[in-house]
């Protein structure tokens, strides 16, 4: 009978399903440390070749036929475990957000208003001239007891020299001049001092308009907490304040983004009372807040989640937030101009076009001018840069049916 060969390699072959011996583990740990066991002589002329043979011999000891345990490489398995743990955390966070919003609907209201986002930061709203508005006066009005809201009044540009150092009484007196007035209702986030808003004030002022704008309650340095009802109430109060001081001169309402929802609420109320404004201008409008929330880029990761409406949109409704401009235009009876950029990603272009189609078929708007002006993607105006359009003065002049009082 032939004597059995007890070489290390054959012993390893006969113990495929057994735990690796300590000697093999020690052998593996010596890889790369100059080990020359098992006949692997070090070749100073070609160290790479010698170490390659040493590694293959170590692998033969550590890994038997059919055994896929790489005892010398535990790092890969640790990395996989960490990645799996990270994915589990991300999945848990993803699923927790809709549950938290459903349980705390007030969070959704804050996401709609974003009044806590104040940009640009560290500006003093009491000093509009710091933003390049050296013909603007800051003051405060009280629409309700205990609620003070910050207001800016910018006079036409050609009056800037005369406006230097003047007080509130002088600014109010200028409203009796022949210049028309634009009441501007800004969107969510930021304040009346936001850069794109300031740039629009400058454009309108250069065209000869008085511009009156304000921060709704809960925005900027205005007191109170935000709500759709409160925003509309503030807009109505400021409108009446201006109207009492200008008499029969034209008073136009310009709303942007979320401010278009406030604007249609206000104008519907005025029209139902028989006192419509001279015109309504809607920049980047939407149909209603549910459709806007569903189309907003922030909702993209949840848009196709089962129960999206129940988790997110119903939470908005639970806060009594509707901004239903698509309903309001059926009760409005004054000229309506809609401006929308095709590359708007915040309020998609199709929502502005849809609102126009509804307004164009509205019986209450029959006999009134309803106009839609699109701005091509190539212009890059997106959500808040339509003020840059060199055509804007001509668009306004054509729509309002008059030349600008001062250009």
mmCIF file of N, CA and C in Angstrom, residues 182-313:
data_model
loop_
_atom_site.group_PDB
_atom_site.id
_atom_site.type_symbol
_atom_site.label_atom_id
_atom_site.label_comp_id
_atom_site.label_asym_id
_atom_site.label_seq_id
_atom_site.Cartn_x
_atom_site.Cartn_y
_atom_site.Cartn_z
ATOM 1 N N UNK A 182 -48.298 100.926 -9.142
ATOM 2 C CA UNK A 182 -48.239 99.468 -9.260
ATOM 3 C C UNK A 182 -48.119 98.890 -7.847
ATOM 4 N N UNK A 183 -49.099 98.102 -7.442
ATOM 5 C CA UNK A 183 -49.036 97.386 -6.161
ATOM 6 C C UNK A 183 -48.429 96.021 -6.421
ATOM 7 N N UNK A 184 -47.254 95.765 -5.852
ATOM 8 C CA UNK A 184 -46.519 94.527 -6.118
ATOM 9 C C UNK A 184 -46.684 93.546 -4.961
ATOM 10 N N UNK A 185 -47.102 92.320 -5.287
ATOM 11 C CA UNK A 185 -47.289 91.248 -4.299
ATOM 12 C C UNK A 185 -46.250 90.162 -4.570
ATOM 13 N N UNK A 186 -45.275 90.049 -3.671
ATOM 14 C CA UNK A 186 -44.178 89.107 -3.914
ATOM 15 C C UNK A 186 -44.560 87.672 -3.563
ATOM 16 N N UNK A 187 -43.697 86.739 -3.965
ATOM 17 C CA UNK A 187 -43.931 85.319 -3.735
ATOM 18 C C UNK A 187 -43.408 84.857 -2.391
ATOM 19 N N UNK A 188 -43.259 83.529 -2.247
ATOM 20 C CA UNK A 188 -42.800 82.991 -0.970
ATOM 21 C C UNK A 188 -41.287 83.173 -0.823
ATOM 22 N N UNK A 189 -40.816 82.935 0.370
ATOM 23 C CA UNK A 189 -39.386 83.068 0.701
ATOM 24 C C UNK A 189 -38.904 84.505 0.510
ATOM 25 N N UNK A 190 -37.850 84.838 1.220
ATOM 26 C CA UNK A 190 -37.270 86.163 1.079
ATOM 27 C C UNK A 190 -38.137 87.272 1.654
ATOM 28 N N UNK A 191 -37.833 88.492 1.257
ATOM 29 C CA UNK A 191 -38.525 89.678 1.765
ATOM 30 C C UNK A 191 -38.772 90.647 0.612
ATOM 31 N N UNK A 192 -39.336 91.798 0.941
ATOM 32 C CA UNK A 192 -39.544 92.827 -0.078
ATOM 33 C C UNK A 192 -38.213 93.355 -0.602
ATOM 34 N N UNK A 193 -37.112 92.998 0.075
ATOM 35 C CA UNK A 193 -35.783 93.438 -0.351
ATOM 36 C C UNK A 193 -35.038 92.420 -1.180
ATOM 37 N N UNK A 194 -35.706 91.350 -1.643
ATOM 38 C CA UNK A 194 -35.056 90.364 -2.502
ATOM 39 C C UNK A 194 -34.535 91.007 -3.778
ATOM 40 N N UNK A 195 -33.396 90.533 -4.264
ATOM 41 C CA UNK A 195 -32.723 91.200 -5.374
ATOM 42 C C UNK A 195 -33.583 91.273 -6.632
ATOM 43 N N UNK A 196 -34.198 90.153 -7.040
ATOM 44 C CA UNK A 196 -34.991 90.195 -8.281
ATOM 45 C C UNK A 196 -36.204 91.101 -8.130
ATOM 46 N N UNK A 197 -36.695 91.239 -6.902
ATOM 47 C CA UNK A 197 -37.820 92.150 -6.649
ATOM 48 C C UNK A 197 -37.358 93.600 -6.742
ATOM 49 N N UNK A 198 -36.207 93.886 -6.145
ATOM 50 C CA UNK A 198 -35.658 95.235 -6.206
ATOM 51 C C UNK A 198 -35.408 95.650 -7.654
ATOM 52 N N UNK A 199 -34.891 94.719 -8.455
ATOM 53 C CA UNK A 199 -34.619 95.041 -9.859
ATOM 54 C C UNK A 199 -35.900 95.364 -10.620
ATOM 55 N N UNK A 200 -36.993 94.673 -10.293
ATOM 56 C CA UNK A 200 -38.265 94.979 -10.944
ATOM 57 C C UNK A 200 -38.784 96.350 -10.508
ATOM 58 N N UNK A 201 -38.650 96.681 -9.213
ATOM 59 C CA UNK A 201 -39.057 98.012 -8.756
ATOM 60 C C UNK A 201 -38.336 99.089 -9.573
ATOM 61 N N UNK A 202 -37.044 98.870 -9.815
ATOM 62 C CA UNK A 202 -36.256 99.854 -10.558
ATOM 63 C C UNK A 202 -36.762 99.996 -11.993
ATOM 64 N N UNK A 203 -37.099 98.863 -12.618
ATOM 65 C CA UNK A 203 -37.615 98.907 -13.991
ATOM 66 C C UNK A 203 -38.931 99.672 -14.031
ATOM 67 N N UNK A 204 -39.860 99.328 -13.149
ATOM 68 C CA UNK A 204 -41.166 99.984 -13.130
ATOM 69 C C UNK A 204 -41.033 101.461 -12.779
ATOM 70 N N UNK A 205 -40.146 101.761 -11.841
ATOM 71 C CA UNK A 205 -39.923 103.155 -11.458
ATOM 72 C C UNK A 205 -39.373 103.956 -12.634
ATOM 73 N N UNK A 206 -38.470 103.337 -13.407
ATOM 74 C CA UNK A 206 -37.890 104.029 -14.564
ATOM 75 C C UNK A 206 -38.932 104.300 -15.635
ATOM 76 N N UNK A 207 -40.019 103.531 -15.630
ATOM 77 C CA UNK A 207 -41.097 103.724 -16.602
ATOM 78 C C UNK A 207 -42.127 104.743 -16.122
ATOM 79 N N UNK A 208 -41.921 105.273 -14.918
ATOM 80 C CA UNK A 208 -42.796 106.322 -14.427
ATOM 81 C C UNK A 208 -43.878 105.868 -13.472
ATOM 82 N N UNK A 209 -43.738 104.675 -12.914
ATOM 83 C CA UNK A 209 -44.737 104.173 -11.961
ATOM 84 C C UNK A 209 -44.289 104.420 -10.519
ATOM 85 N N UNK A 210 -45.251 104.699 -9.658
ATOM 86 C CA UNK A 210 -45.040 104.525 -8.230
ATOM 87 C C UNK A 210 -45.119 103.022 -7.969
ATOM 88 N N UNK A 211 -44.242 102.495 -7.147
ATOM 89 C CA UNK A 211 -44.288 101.081 -6.782
ATOM 90 C C UNK A 211 -44.488 100.981 -5.276
ATOM 91 N N UNK A 212 -45.563 100.341 -4.875
ATOM 92 C CA UNK A 212 -45.833 100.101 -3.457
ATOM 93 C C UNK A 212 -45.775 98.598 -3.226
ATOM 94 N N UNK A 213 -44.933 98.164 -2.313
ATOM 95 C CA UNK A 213 -44.803 96.750 -1.998
ATOM 96 C C UNK A 213 -44.680 96.588 -0.489
ATOM 97 N N UNK A 214 -44.852 95.388 -0.002
ATOM 98 C CA UNK A 214 -44.832 95.148 1.440
ATOM 99 C C UNK A 214 -44.532 93.689 1.718
ATOM 100 N N UNK A 215 -44.203 93.392 2.965
ATOM 101 C CA UNK A 215 -44.045 92.010 3.418
ATOM 102 C C UNK A 215 -45.312 91.592 4.148
ATOM 103 N N UNK A 216 -45.881 90.460 3.731
ATOM 104 C CA UNK A 216 -47.054 89.943 4.425
ATOM 105 C C UNK A 216 -46.708 89.662 5.892
ATOM 106 N N UNK A 217 -47.733 89.536 6.692
ATOM 107 C CA UNK A 217 -47.498 89.183 8.101
ATOM 108 C C UNK A 217 -46.698 87.881 8.183
ATOM 109 N N UNK A 218 -45.662 87.916 8.988
ATOM 110 C CA UNK A 218 -44.797 86.749 9.133
ATOM 111 C C UNK A 218 -43.591 86.760 8.220
ATOM 112 N N UNK A 219 -43.528 87.683 7.262
ATOM 113 C CA UNK A 219 -42.370 87.817 6.373
ATOM 114 C C UNK A 219 -41.529 89.020 6.783
ATOM 115 N N UNK A 220 -40.247 88.942 6.508
ATOM 116 C CA UNK A 220 -39.371 90.087 6.756
ATOM 117 C C UNK A 220 -39.479 90.598 8.179
ATOM 118 N N UNK A 221 -39.697 91.900 8.317
ATOM 119 C CA UNK A 221 -39.848 92.500 9.644
ATOM 120 C C UNK A 221 -41.308 92.761 9.989
ATOM 121 N N UNK A 222 -42.219 92.124 9.257
ATOM 122 C CA UNK A 222 -43.651 92.244 9.569
ATOM 123 C C UNK A 222 -44.022 91.267 10.677
ATOM 124 N N UNK A 223 -44.939 91.673 11.513
ATOM 125 C CA UNK A 223 -45.341 90.852 12.653
ATOM 126 C C UNK A 223 -46.411 89.838 12.238
ATOM 127 N N UNK A 224 -46.669 88.876 13.130
ATOM 128 C CA UNK A 224 -47.731 87.907 12.890
ATOM 129 C C UNK A 224 -47.241 86.612 12.276
ATOM 130 N N UNK A 225 -48.191 85.727 12.006
ATOM 131 C CA UNK A 225 -47.907 84.413 11.429
ATOM 132 C C UNK A 225 -48.572 84.302 10.058
ATOM 133 N N UNK A 226 -47.926 83.609 9.109
ATOM 134 C CA UNK A 226 -48.459 83.556 7.748
ATOM 135 C C UNK A 226 -49.665 82.639 7.605
ATOM 136 N N UNK A 227 -50.562 83.013 6.719
ATOM 137 C CA UNK A 227 -51.704 82.179 6.310
ATOM 138 C C UNK A 227 -52.236 82.788 5.026
ATOM 139 N N UNK A 228 -52.947 81.996 4.246
ATOM 140 C CA UNK A 228 -53.509 82.530 3.003
ATOM 141 C C UNK A 228 -54.502 83.649 3.296
ATOM 142 N N UNK A 229 -55.322 83.451 4.290
ATOM 143 C CA UNK A 229 -56.305 84.473 4.651
ATOM 144 C C UNK A 229 -55.617 85.758 5.099
ATOM 145 N N UNK A 230 -54.575 85.624 5.928
ATOM 146 C CA UNK A 230 -53.852 86.800 6.416
ATOM 147 C C UNK A 230 -53.140 87.535 5.293
ATOM 148 N N UNK A 231 -52.544 86.800 4.347
ATOM 149 C CA UNK A 231 -51.852 87.424 3.218
ATOM 150 C C UNK A 231 -52.839 88.218 2.364
ATOM 151 N N UNK A 232 -53.996 87.623 2.097
ATOM 152 C CA UNK A 232 -55.009 88.301 1.297
ATOM 153 C C UNK A 232 -55.547 89.531 2.020
ATOM 154 N N UNK A 233 -55.739 89.404 3.335
ATOM 155 C CA UNK A 233 -56.219 90.524 4.132
ATOM 156 C C UNK A 233 -55.227 91.679 4.115
ATOM 157 N N UNK A 234 -53.933 91.367 4.235
ATOM 158 C CA UNK A 234 -52.899 92.406 4.192
ATOM 159 C C UNK A 234 -52.888 93.107 2.832
ATOM 160 N N UNK A 235 -52.999 92.309 1.756
ATOM 161 C CA UNK A 235 -53.002 92.884 0.402
ATOM 162 C C UNK A 235 -54.203 93.807 0.206
ATOM 163 N N UNK A 236 -55.349 93.398 0.720
ATOM 164 C CA UNK A 236 -56.550 94.221 0.589
ATOM 165 C C UNK A 236 -56.396 95.530 1.371
ATOM 166 N N UNK A 237 -55.817 95.447 2.543
ATOM 167 C CA UNK A 237 -55.614 96.651 3.362
ATOM 168 C C UNK A 237 -54.699 97.644 2.653
ATOM 169 N N UNK A 238 -53.569 97.171 2.110
ATOM 170 C CA UNK A 238 -52.628 98.052 1.417
ATOM 171 C C UNK A 238 -53.278 98.641 0.162
ATOM 172 N N UNK A 239 -54.055 97.825 -0.553
ATOM 173 C CA UNK A 239 -54.743 98.315 -1.750
ATOM 174 C C UNK A 239 -55.657 99.487 -1.392
ATOM 175 N N UNK A 240 -56.437 99.311 -0.354
ATOM 176 C CA UNK A 240 -57.359 100.372 0.053
ATOM 177 C C UNK A 240 -56.589 101.603 0.537
ATOM 178 N N UNK A 241 -55.491 101.409 1.226
ATOM 179 C CA UNK A 241 -54.666 102.524 1.693
ATOM 180 C C UNK A 241 -54.167 103.361 0.517
ATOM 181 N N UNK A 242 -53.702 102.670 -0.543
ATOM 182 C CA UNK A 242 -53.221 103.376 -1.732
ATOM 183 C C UNK A 242 -54.380 104.043 -2.462
ATOM 184 N N UNK A 243 -55.476 103.308 -2.618
ATOM 185 C CA UNK A 243 -56.623 103.815 -3.375
ATOM 186 C C UNK A 243 -57.156 105.117 -2.777
ATOM 187 N N UNK A 244 -57.167 105.215 -1.473
ATOM 188 C CA UNK A 244 -57.655 106.419 -0.802
ATOM 189 C C UNK A 244 -56.779 107.634 -1.083
ATOM 190 N N UNK A 245 -55.527 107.404 -1.491
ATOM 191 C CA UNK A 245 -54.587 108.510 -1.685
ATOM 192 C C UNK A 245 -54.362 108.880 -3.139
ATOM 193 N N UNK A 246 -54.839 108.053 -4.060
ATOM 194 C CA UNK A 246 -54.592 108.362 -5.479
ATOM 195 C C UNK A 246 -55.857 108.789 -6.216
ATOM 196 N N UNK A 247 -57.005 108.612 -5.588
ATOM 197 C CA UNK A 247 -58.245 109.012 -6.245
ATOM 198 C C UNK A 247 -58.562 108.160 -7.462
ATOM 199 N N UNK A 248 -58.744 108.808 -8.621
ATOM 200 C CA UNK A 248 -59.166 108.109 -9.828
ATOM 201 C C UNK A 248 -57.996 107.682 -10.719
ATOM 202 N N UNK A 249 -56.788 107.895 -10.293
ATOM 203 C CA UNK A 249 -55.640 107.498 -11.124
ATOM 204 C C UNK A 249 -55.540 105.978 -11.199
ATOM 205 N N UNK A 250 -54.911 105.471 -12.282
ATOM 206 C CA UNK A 250 -54.800 104.015 -12.464
ATOM 207 C C UNK A 250 -54.044 103.342 -11.316
ATOM 208 N N UNK A 251 -54.563 102.210 -10.877
ATOM 209 C CA UNK A 251 -53.916 101.377 -9.870
ATOM 210 C C UNK A 251 -53.895 99.948 -10.387
ATOM 211 N N UNK A 252 -52.703 99.440 -10.640
ATOM 212 C CA UNK A 252 -52.518 98.097 -11.182
ATOM 213 C C UNK A 252 -51.980 97.174 -10.091
ATOM 214 N N UNK A 253 -52.290 95.886 -10.228
ATOM 215 C CA UNK A 253 -51.815 94.878 -9.270
ATOM 216 C C UNK A 253 -50.912 93.901 -10.013
ATOM 217 N N UNK A 254 -49.711 93.728 -9.474
ATOM 218 C CA UNK A 254 -48.729 92.813 -10.065
ATOM 219 C C UNK A 254 -48.404 91.749 -9.023
ATOM 220 N N UNK A 255 -48.661 90.488 -9.354
ATOM 221 C CA UNK A 255 -48.319 89.378 -8.465
ATOM 222 C C UNK A 255 -47.288 88.474 -9.098
ATOM 223 N N UNK A 256 -46.393 87.947 -8.292
ATOM 224 C CA UNK A 256 -45.366 87.024 -8.789
ATOM 225 C C UNK A 256 -45.402 85.726 -8.006
ATOM 226 N N UNK A 257 -45.381 84.599 -8.702
ATOM 227 C CA UNK A 257 -45.298 83.276 -8.082
ATOM 228 C C UNK A 257 -46.435 83.075 -7.075
ATOM 229 N N UNK A 258 -46.112 82.807 -5.804
ATOM 230 C CA UNK A 258 -47.176 82.641 -4.810
ATOM 231 C C UNK A 258 -48.005 83.913 -4.695
ATOM 232 N N UNK A 259 -47.399 85.057 -4.983
ATOM 233 C CA UNK A 259 -48.118 86.324 -4.960
ATOM 234 C C UNK A 259 -49.221 86.401 -6.005
ATOM 235 N N UNK A 260 -49.150 85.559 -7.063
ATOM 236 C CA UNK A 260 -50.247 85.547 -8.040
ATOM 237 C C UNK A 260 -51.506 84.958 -7.421
ATOM 238 N N UNK A 261 -51.322 84.005 -6.499
ATOM 239 C CA UNK A 261 -52.475 83.449 -5.789
ATOM 240 C C UNK A 261 -53.109 84.489 -4.883
ATOM 241 N N UNK A 262 -52.268 85.287 -4.205
ATOM 242 C CA UNK A 262 -52.775 86.379 -3.371
ATOM 243 C C UNK A 262 -53.486 87.403 -4.258
ATOM 244 N N UNK A 263 -52.886 87.698 -5.404
ATOM 245 C CA UNK A 263 -53.440 88.713 -6.308
ATOM 246 C C UNK A 263 -54.822 88.317 -6.827
ATOM 247 N N UNK A 264 -54.988 87.070 -7.245
ATOM 248 C CA UNK A 264 -56.303 86.658 -7.758
ATOM 249 C C UNK A 264 -57.337 86.601 -6.635
ATOM 250 N N UNK A 265 -56.903 86.237 -5.424
ATOM 251 C CA UNK A 265 -57.820 86.303 -4.271
ATOM 252 C C UNK A 265 -58.311 87.732 -4.063
ATOM 253 N N UNK A 266 -57.354 88.673 -4.078
ATOM 254 C CA UNK A 266 -57.677 90.085 -3.853
ATOM 255 C C UNK A 266 -58.584 90.625 -4.956
ATOM 256 N N UNK A 267 -58.216 90.374 -6.209
ATOM 257 C CA UNK A 267 -58.970 90.939 -7.329
ATOM 258 C C UNK A 267 -60.366 90.324 -7.402
ATOM 259 N N UNK A 268 -60.485 89.049 -7.098
ATOM 260 C CA UNK A 268 -61.823 88.456 -7.064
ATOM 261 C C UNK A 268 -62.691 89.180 -6.040
ATOM 262 N N UNK A 269 -62.141 89.429 -4.871
ATOM 263 C CA UNK A 269 -62.897 90.120 -3.812
ATOM 264 C C UNK A 269 -63.301 91.523 -4.263
ATOM 265 N N UNK A 270 -62.364 92.237 -4.902
ATOM 266 C CA UNK A 270 -62.659 93.588 -5.371
ATOM 267 C C UNK A 270 -63.728 93.588 -6.460
ATOM 268 N N UNK A 271 -63.629 92.633 -7.386
ATOM 269 C CA UNK A 271 -64.606 92.561 -8.480
ATOM 270 C C UNK A 271 -65.995 92.203 -7.962
ATOM 271 N N UNK A 272 -66.058 91.307 -6.987
ATOM 272 C CA UNK A 272 -67.366 90.935 -6.427
ATOM 273 C C UNK A 272 -68.000 92.114 -5.687
ATOM 274 N N UNK A 273 -67.190 93.061 -5.219
ATOM 275 C CA UNK A 273 -67.705 94.264 -4.566
ATOM 276 C C UNK A 273 -67.970 95.385 -5.564
ATOM 277 N N UNK A 274 -67.669 95.138 -6.836
ATOM 278 C CA UNK A 274 -67.906 96.145 -7.866
ATOM 279 C C UNK A 274 -66.839 97.212 -7.959
ATOM 280 N N UNK A 275 -65.634 96.933 -7.405
ATOM 281 C CA UNK A 275 -64.537 97.913 -7.450
ATOM 282 C C UNK A 275 -63.266 97.254 -7.994
ATOM 283 N N UNK A 276 -63.275 96.789 -9.233
ATOM 284 C CA UNK A 276 -62.102 96.094 -9.779
ATOM 285 C C UNK A 276 -60.925 97.032 -9.971
ATOM 286 N N UNK A 277 -59.704 96.514 -9.935
ATOM 287 C CA UNK A 277 -58.530 97.345 -10.233
ATOM 288 C C UNK A 277 -58.486 97.623 -11.729
ATOM 289 N N UNK A 278 -57.586 98.483 -12.136
ATOM 290 C CA UNK A 278 -57.502 98.825 -13.559
ATOM 291 C C UNK A 278 -56.942 97.670 -14.386
ATOM 292 N N UNK A 279 -56.050 96.894 -13.826
ATOM 293 C CA UNK A 279 -55.516 95.719 -14.523
ATOM 294 C C UNK A 279 -54.850 94.790 -13.514
ATOM 295 N N UNK A 280 -54.728 93.523 -13.922
ATOM 296 C CA UNK A 280 -54.065 92.506 -13.103
ATOM 297 C C UNK A 280 -52.950 91.883 -13.933
ATOM 298 N N UNK A 281 -51.734 91.888 -13.398
ATOM 299 C CA UNK A 281 -50.577 91.309 -14.080
ATOM 300 C C UNK A 281 -50.064 90.147 -13.240
ATOM 301 N N UNK A 282 -49.979 88.971 -13.866
ATOM 302 C CA UNK A 282 -49.556 87.760 -13.171
ATOM 303 C C UNK A 282 -48.248 87.263 -13.783
ATOM 304 N N UNK A 283 -47.195 87.261 -12.987
ATOM 305 C CA UNK A 283 -45.891 86.789 -13.436
ATOM 306 C C UNK A 283 -45.610 85.408 -12.847
ATOM 307 N N UNK A 284 -45.387 84.434 -13.726
ATOM 308 C CA UNK A 284 -45.110 83.052 -13.314
ATOM 309 C C UNK A 284 -46.220 82.492 -12.432
ATOM 310 N N UNK A 285 -47.463 82.496 -12.900
ATOM 311 C CA UNK A 285 -48.578 82.029 -12.063
ATOM 312 C C UNK A 285 -48.805 80.523 -12.176
ATOM 313 N N UNK A 286 -49.607 80.001 -11.271
ATOM 314 C CA UNK A 286 -50.017 78.598 -11.292
ATOM 315 C C UNK A 286 -51.542 78.560 -11.235
ATOM 316 N N UNK A 287 -52.103 77.385 -11.367
ATOM 317 C CA UNK A 287 -53.559 77.236 -11.359
ATOM 318 C C UNK A 287 -54.091 77.197 -9.934
ATOM 319 N N UNK A 288 -53.545 76.299 -9.128
ATOM 320 C CA UNK A 288 -53.904 76.202 -7.713
ATOM 321 C C UNK A 288 -52.750 75.560 -6.977
ATOM 322 N N UNK A 289 -52.749 75.652 -5.677
ATOM 323 C CA UNK A 289 -51.570 75.241 -4.914
ATOM 324 C C UNK A 289 -51.343 73.733 -4.955
ATOM 325 N N UNK A 290 -52.389 72.950 -5.121
ATOM 326 C CA UNK A 290 -52.204 71.492 -5.189
ATOM 327 C C UNK A 290 -51.456 71.109 -6.460
ATOM 328 N N UNK A 291 -51.854 71.704 -7.582
ATOM 329 C CA UNK A 291 -51.165 71.391 -8.840
ATOM 330 C C UNK A 291 -49.741 71.923 -8.835
ATOM 331 N N UNK A 292 -49.542 73.076 -8.226
ATOM 332 C CA UNK A 292 -48.189 73.625 -8.140
ATOM 333 C C UNK A 292 -47.303 72.739 -7.259
ATOM 334 N N UNK A 293 -47.819 72.290 -6.115
ATOM 335 C CA UNK A 293 -47.033 71.433 -5.218
ATOM 336 C C UNK A 293 -46.677 70.118 -5.900
ATOM 337 N N UNK A 294 -47.583 69.606 -6.689
ATOM 338 C CA UNK A 294 -47.328 68.341 -7.384
ATOM 339 C C UNK A 294 -46.308 68.506 -8.493
ATOM 340 N N UNK A 295 -46.208 69.711 -9.047
ATOM 341 C CA UNK A 295 -45.282 69.978 -10.149
ATOM 342 C C UNK A 295 -43.949 70.547 -9.682
ATOM 343 N N UNK A 296 -43.851 70.897 -8.415
ATOM 344 C CA UNK A 296 -42.634 71.530 -7.906
ATOM 345 C C UNK A 296 -41.476 70.528 -7.907
ATOM 346 N N UNK A 297 -40.254 70.980 -8.234
ATOM 347 C CA UNK A 297 -39.112 70.049 -8.272
ATOM 348 C C UNK A 297 -38.845 69.355 -6.947
ATOM 349 N N UNK A 298 -39.189 69.971 -5.813
ATOM 350 C CA UNK A 298 -38.960 69.344 -4.515
ATOM 351 C C UNK A 298 -39.798 68.080 -4.338
ATOM 352 N N UNK A 299 -40.916 68.004 -5.053
ATOM 353 C CA UNK A 299 -41.805 66.847 -4.903
ATOM 354 C C UNK A 299 -41.426 65.695 -5.828
ATOM 355 N N UNK A 300 -40.395 65.888 -6.636
ATOM 356 C CA UNK A 300 -40.053 64.898 -7.653
ATOM 357 C C UNK A 300 -39.765 63.521 -7.056
ATOM 358 N N UNK A 301 -39.070 63.480 -5.924
ATOM 359 C CA UNK A 301 -38.677 62.191 -5.352
ATOM 360 C C UNK A 301 -39.862 61.455 -4.721
ATOM 361 N N UNK A 302 -40.987 62.169 -4.528
ATOM 362 C CA UNK A 302 -42.158 61.531 -3.916
ATOM 363 C C UNK A 302 -43.361 61.480 -4.854
ATOM 364 N N UNK A 303 -43.242 62.076 -6.032
ATOM 365 C CA UNK A 303 -44.398 62.274 -6.905
ATOM 366 C C UNK A 303 -45.112 60.972 -7.233
ATOM 367 N N UNK A 304 -44.368 59.888 -7.381
ATOM 368 C CA UNK A 304 -44.959 58.606 -7.764
ATOM 369 C C UNK A 304 -45.085 57.636 -6.590
ATOM 370 N N UNK A 305 -44.894 58.174 -5.398
ATOM 371 C CA UNK A 305 -45.072 57.365 -4.195
ATOM 372 C C UNK A 305 -46.566 57.104 -3.979
ATOM 373 N N UNK A 306 -46.970 55.868 -3.755
ATOM 374 C CA UNK A 306 -48.399 55.602 -3.480
ATOM 375 C C UNK A 306 -48.877 56.427 -2.292
ATOM 376 N N UNK A 307 -49.992 57.111 -2.474
ATOM 377 C CA UNK A 307 -50.523 57.944 -1.408
ATOM 378 C C UNK A 307 -49.931 59.343 -1.369
ATOM 379 N N UNK A 308 -49.297 59.785 -2.470
ATOM 380 C CA UNK A 308 -48.671 61.116 -2.500
ATOM 381 C C UNK A 308 -49.684 62.206 -2.147
ATOM 382 N N UNK A 309 -50.847 62.164 -2.774
ATOM 383 C CA UNK A 309 -51.875 63.178 -2.499
ATOM 384 C C UNK A 309 -52.278 63.176 -1.025
ATOM 385 N N UNK A 310 -52.451 61.981 -0.478
ATOM 386 C CA UNK A 310 -52.899 61.862 0.904
ATOM 387 C C UNK A 310 -51.848 62.382 1.874
ATOM 388 N N UNK A 311 -50.597 62.035 1.606
ATOM 389 C CA UNK A 311 -49.519 62.449 2.503
ATOM 390 C C UNK A 311 -49.232 63.943 2.404
ATOM 391 N N UNK A 312 -49.106 64.465 1.177
ATOM 392 C CA UNK A 312 -48.604 65.819 0.978
ATOM 393 C C UNK A 312 -49.698 66.835 0.636
ATOM 394 N N UNK A 313 -50.477 66.560 -0.403
ATOM 395 C CA UNK A 313 -51.439 67.559 -0.872
ATOM 396 C C UNK A 313 -52.588 67.758 0.107
#
